[in-house]
Amino acid sequence: MKKITCSILGFGAIGQGVAEVLLMKKEYLESIGLEVKVVAIVDSKGATVNPEGLNLADCLSRKRIRGTVALENISGIEVIRSVDHELVIETTPTNIKTGGVGLQNMFAAFQTGKSLITSNKGPLTLKYRELMTTAKAAGLEFRFEATVGGSMPIINLANEVLAGNKIISIKGILNGTCNYILTRMLEERASYTDILAESIELGIAETDPTYDVEGIDTACKLVILANAIFGLDTTYKDVEVTGITKITPEALEMANENRHVIKLIGEVSKERIEVAPRLVPINHPLAVGGTLNIASLCTELAGEITVIGKGAGPVETASAILSDLIAIYKHS
Ligand code: HSE
């Protein structure tokens, strides 16, 4: 049995989703020869550490009851530097202006010889190339399927499953909050500000929902796809961005009368990275509703390949993290 020791940095919705999925999949992982031992969990108030492996069910219930998992006043960086383990699962909140604590955690992990899996978009939007080069130079794994499209495989689909195919472009809906708002605006004949509170209640909006409605979140995901799949070296400033704040219920209704919907579409190719509201025919594959995400990959050999799925949610996002974890195990 191969043992992987890991830490979970960030114990909000996604970090807890990871712990739940590791509990749920313990037997399955053992059946493929893998024992995952979580030796540290960190949240904003501190950490809990046990080199023998933490009891994840206890950690989850402590978090629910006390609002924190922390038993010691140490930070993620200190855990990375002082606790012996091989893999960091980084799920701290995203910061696209500076990269925040997530960026520091990532460099610290690579500097101390640890591979890393993340759901955190911000650092990859700002410093993708530097992070990847640092990880590769140290012979470490750096995987981030969960940063784009939540549960939907896009990065690993393009780079691994479709290996050998040139990806010509990727087009789709990569923000569930905007998709939900546009869907509900048409149903309720309401403005986006009326529906925004409802979408925040779903728990999938960014901490600052202007990142969703102004198209910033979609743009960040396109940057990650541009760098990871198209081999570009882009940052957020290379994206042309228009959000959904100027879309009116009347515009949606008029589109609907002409058998179209308005969707916030992100598109990336070697030539162009753009996010903007677009008219989509009602029966077109991209016309998915609610909080769903969708991505259509235009490939050189396989034609068009489309995936639809839940772009957010704790267990859904953790499912992408789990697939990265298993891929690391298989590579090792
Ligand atoms: N705010 C994002 C969304 C969360 O609505 O899709 C997932 O990245």
XYZ file of C-alpha atoms and ligand atoms in Angstrom:
340
model
C 0.000 0.000 0.000
C 1.399 3.403 -0.993
C 0.930 6.161 1.610
C 0.546 9.811 0.651
C 0.806 12.302 3.511
C -0.913 15.603 2.878
C -2.142 18.847 4.375
C -5.369 20.694 3.598
C -4.798 24.447 3.651
C -8.130 26.268 3.786
C -11.023 24.582 5.516
C -13.981 26.477 4.105
C -16.586 24.843 1.882
C -14.056 23.300 -0.523
C -11.539 22.145 2.111
C -14.371 20.488 4.016
C -15.603 18.963 0.752
C -12.134 17.447 0.292
C -12.217 15.937 3.805
C -15.706 14.532 3.154
C -14.668 13.008 -0.167
C -11.516 11.474 1.366
C -13.687 9.874 4.049
C -16.230 8.716 1.479
C -13.523 7.285 -0.814
C -11.206 5.760 1.830
C -12.059 2.183 0.908
C -11.960 2.856 -2.822
C -8.533 4.477 -2.523
C -7.263 1.542 -0.504
C -8.642 -0.811 -3.155
C -6.349 0.853 -5.719
C -3.414 0.644 -3.301
C -3.449 4.161 -1.879
C -3.726 5.343 1.710
C -4.146 9.099 2.073
C -3.068 10.407 5.465
C -4.024 14.020 6.236
C -1.452 15.240 8.778
C -2.528 18.890 9.040
C -5.583 21.032 8.361
C -5.407 24.811 8.459
C -8.170 27.423 8.542
C -8.101 31.177 9.115
C -7.797 30.717 12.902
C -4.933 28.200 12.998
C -4.249 24.519 12.469
C -4.669 21.017 13.741
C -1.674 18.738 13.235
C -1.091 15.052 13.811
C 1.866 13.360 12.088
C 0.090 10.006 12.555
C -2.942 11.231 10.543
C -5.940 13.268 11.634
C -9.398 11.865 12.247
C -11.247 13.675 9.427
C -14.723 13.039 10.851
C -13.644 14.709 14.135
C -12.141 17.644 12.240
C -15.343 18.155 10.237
C -17.554 18.037 13.316
C -15.254 20.408 15.266
C -15.421 22.858 12.348
C -19.224 22.654 12.296
C -19.633 23.063 16.052
C -16.885 25.574 16.860
C -16.532 27.329 13.514
C -12.859 26.389 13.384
C -10.778 23.247 13.155
C -7.805 24.963 14.809
C -6.175 23.619 17.958
C -2.862 25.405 17.474
C -2.071 28.951 16.497
C 0.047 28.222 13.411
C -0.393 29.314 9.820
C -0.412 27.402 6.547
C 3.120 28.562 5.701
C 4.355 27.302 9.089
C 2.641 23.958 8.493
C 4.277 23.695 5.057
C 7.694 24.475 6.521
C 7.543 22.472 9.751
C 5.251 19.464 9.240
C 6.681 16.533 7.326
C 4.389 15.678 4.369
C 4.478 15.198 0.600
C 1.425 16.930 -0.813
C -0.374 20.217 -0.137
C -4.068 20.533 -1.009
C -4.532 24.291 -1.269
C -8.136 25.500 -1.011
C -7.769 28.950 0.556
C -10.043 31.753 -0.748
C -8.921 33.238 -4.038
C -7.336 36.654 -4.385
C -6.863 37.758 -7.976
C -5.217 41.085 -7.147
C -2.154 39.833 -5.239
C -2.546 36.048 -5.227
C -2.998 36.310 -1.446
C -1.943 33.646 0.999
C -2.574 30.991 -1.664
C 0.332 32.247 -3.784
C 2.670 32.223 -0.775
C 1.523 28.706 0.131
C 2.220 27.501 -3.410
C 5.774 28.820 -3.570
C 6.456 27.587 -0.019
C 5.214 24.112 -0.956
C 7.494 23.909 -4.001
C 10.467 25.342 -2.097
C 10.096 22.632 0.558
C 9.699 19.759 -1.941
C 5.934 19.245 -1.773
C 3.615 18.643 -4.707
C 0.434 20.712 -4.781
C -3.192 20.453 -5.866
C -5.331 23.565 -5.797
C -8.796 24.955 -6.438
C -7.483 28.498 -6.005
C -7.640 30.525 -9.234
C -6.001 33.806 -8.158
C -2.352 32.692 -7.964
C -2.592 30.892 -11.317
C -4.096 33.949 -12.949
C -1.141 36.066 -11.859
C 1.889 33.761 -11.783
C 1.085 30.617 -13.728
C 4.363 30.353 -15.612
C 6.539 31.037 -12.555
C 4.628 28.524 -10.441
C 4.803 25.833 -13.103
C 8.508 26.411 -13.738
C 9.275 26.264 -10.002
C 7.295 23.041 -9.564
C 8.859 21.400 -12.631
C 12.408 22.431 -11.689
C 11.908 20.731 -8.326
C 10.412 17.613 -9.996
C 7.074 18.179 -8.265
C 3.467 17.803 -9.385
C 1.277 20.904 -9.693
C -2.344 20.161 -10.571
C -5.372 22.443 -10.634
C -8.332 20.817 -12.435
C -10.656 22.269 -9.765
C -9.820 25.876 -10.680
C -11.943 25.816 -13.862
C -15.461 24.430 -14.099
C -15.591 22.754 -10.654
C -16.491 19.128 -11.251
C -16.143 19.350 -15.055
C -12.948 17.908 -16.464
C -11.428 20.427 -18.881
C -7.697 20.754 -18.203
C -7.035 17.056 -17.688
C -9.482 16.223 -20.485
C -7.543 18.368 -22.949
C -4.021 17.574 -21.741
C -4.360 13.909 -20.830
C -7.482 12.205 -22.182
C -7.227 14.038 -25.517
C -3.413 13.890 -25.576
C -2.034 14.378 -29.071
C -5.028 16.403 -30.233
C -4.368 20.066 -30.853
C -7.057 22.073 -29.037
C -8.118 24.834 -31.422
C -10.475 26.714 -29.106
C -12.568 26.318 -25.981
C -15.886 28.098 -25.672
C -18.454 27.918 -22.923
C -20.124 29.071 -19.742
C -17.635 29.007 -16.882
C -19.525 30.956 -14.216
C -22.536 29.365 -12.564
C -23.602 32.539 -10.762
C -24.037 34.504 -14.009
C -25.778 31.586 -15.670
C -28.191 31.349 -12.761
C -28.832 35.109 -12.766
C -29.525 35.224 -16.518
C -31.805 32.179 -16.294
C -33.799 33.597 -13.370
C -33.952 37.134 -14.825
C -35.855 35.742 -17.802
C -38.132 33.566 -15.657
C -38.963 36.382 -13.230
C -38.719 39.358 -15.629
C -36.441 40.853 -12.963
C -33.243 42.889 -13.031
C -29.891 41.354 -12.176
C -29.741 43.219 -8.838
C -33.075 41.572 -7.836
C -31.690 38.100 -8.509
C -28.178 38.692 -7.151
C -29.174 38.086 -3.498
C -30.854 34.838 -4.514
C -27.714 33.683 -6.307
C -25.535 34.601 -3.291
C -27.767 32.356 -1.142
C -26.836 29.407 -3.373
C -23.324 29.698 -1.957
C -21.514 29.619 -5.301
C -20.936 33.355 -5.845
C -17.464 34.745 -5.201
C -16.892 36.486 -1.835
C -17.143 39.692 -3.874
C -19.912 38.874 -6.414
C -18.842 41.704 -8.709
C -16.121 39.227 -9.764
C -18.926 37.031 -11.096
C -21.234 39.576 -12.730
C -18.480 41.678 -14.276
C -17.015 38.623 -15.974
C -13.776 38.683 -13.956
C -14.172 35.125 -12.636
C -14.760 33.801 -16.173
C -11.763 35.786 -17.434
C -9.527 34.258 -14.740
C -10.625 30.765 -15.751
C -9.871 31.557 -19.415
C -6.387 32.723 -18.425
C -5.776 29.387 -16.688
C -6.991 27.490 -19.774
C -4.872 29.690 -22.065
C -1.754 28.962 -20.039
C -2.355 25.319 -19.178
C -3.816 24.093 -22.481
C -2.699 26.551 -25.161
C 0.807 27.027 -23.730
C 0.405 30.813 -23.614
C 1.840 33.114 -20.972
C -1.128 35.326 -20.215
C -2.554 37.171 -17.258
C -5.917 38.761 -16.580
C -4.984 41.979 -18.385
C -4.813 40.105 -21.718
C -8.540 39.302 -21.635
C -11.270 41.421 -23.207
C -13.994 41.384 -20.559
C -17.648 42.417 -20.611
C -19.925 41.246 -17.814
C -23.700 40.888 -17.502
C -24.486 44.024 -15.475
C -25.938 45.872 -18.471
C -28.208 43.022 -19.566
C -31.837 44.000 -19.002
C -34.895 41.745 -18.595
C -36.222 43.372 -21.798
C -33.125 42.281 -23.747
C -33.550 38.725 -22.461
C -37.239 38.766 -23.377
C -36.566 40.072 -26.862
C -33.942 37.368 -27.396
C -36.406 34.791 -26.110
C -39.078 35.937 -28.596
C -36.531 35.253 -31.326
C -35.762 31.806 -29.865
C -32.428 32.864 -28.370
C -30.993 33.180 -24.873
C -28.265 35.534 -23.679
C -25.337 33.755 -22.022
C -22.035 34.967 -20.627
C -19.669 33.149 -22.955
C -15.944 32.761 -22.433
C -13.788 31.879 -25.412
C -10.104 31.100 -25.625
C -7.812 30.224 -28.509
C -4.195 31.041 -29.318
C -5.371 34.226 -31.022
C -8.044 35.562 -28.649
C -9.256 35.456 -25.057
C -12.633 37.064 -24.572
C -15.602 37.025 -22.232
C -18.853 38.708 -23.212
C -22.628 38.161 -23.234
C -23.678 36.516 -26.487
C -26.893 35.455 -28.145
C -27.207 31.673 -28.251
C -30.023 29.827 -30.111
C -32.408 28.193 -27.627
C -31.679 24.668 -28.888
C -27.889 25.128 -29.123
C -25.798 22.891 -26.797
C -24.389 26.011 -25.074
C -27.892 27.071 -23.959
C -27.739 25.274 -20.598
C -29.633 26.894 -17.730
C -29.441 27.357 -13.965
C -26.039 27.100 -12.325
C -24.654 24.664 -14.894
C -21.325 25.191 -16.619
C -20.478 23.976 -20.108
C -17.320 23.850 -22.201
C -17.019 22.943 -25.875
C -13.525 21.991 -26.951
C -12.865 22.311 -30.673
C -10.166 19.746 -31.380
C -8.004 18.989 -34.379
C -8.694 15.236 -34.652
C -11.756 14.555 -32.519
C -13.972 17.444 -33.652
C -16.125 19.132 -31.038
C -16.190 17.663 -27.527
C -18.584 19.167 -25.017
C -18.770 18.704 -21.250
C -21.569 19.973 -19.017
C -21.568 19.896 -15.244
C -21.618 21.587 -11.889
C -19.037 24.348 -11.899
C -19.048 24.846 -8.139
C -19.999 23.181 -4.861
C -17.870 21.581 -2.138
C -18.154 17.911 -3.081
C -18.232 18.645 -6.822
C -15.027 20.704 -6.633
C -13.470 18.076 -4.356
C -14.202 15.481 -7.037
C -11.788 17.332 -9.356
C -9.229 17.481 -6.521
C -9.639 13.740 -5.954
C -8.975 13.029 -9.639
C -5.775 15.106 -9.431
C -4.728 13.203 -6.310
C -5.243 9.851 -8.002
C -3.349 11.082 -11.085
C -0.387 12.044 -8.859
C -0.474 8.593 -7.255
C -0.571 6.921 -10.672
C 2.369 9.037 -11.933
C 4.372 8.097 -8.863
N -18.286 31.952 -8.459
C -17.966 30.841 -9.274
C -19.181 30.494 -10.123
C -17.562 29.683 -8.410
O -20.255 31.060 -9.893
O -19.075 29.716 -11.050
C -16.791 28.593 -9.103
O -15.560 29.038 -9.589
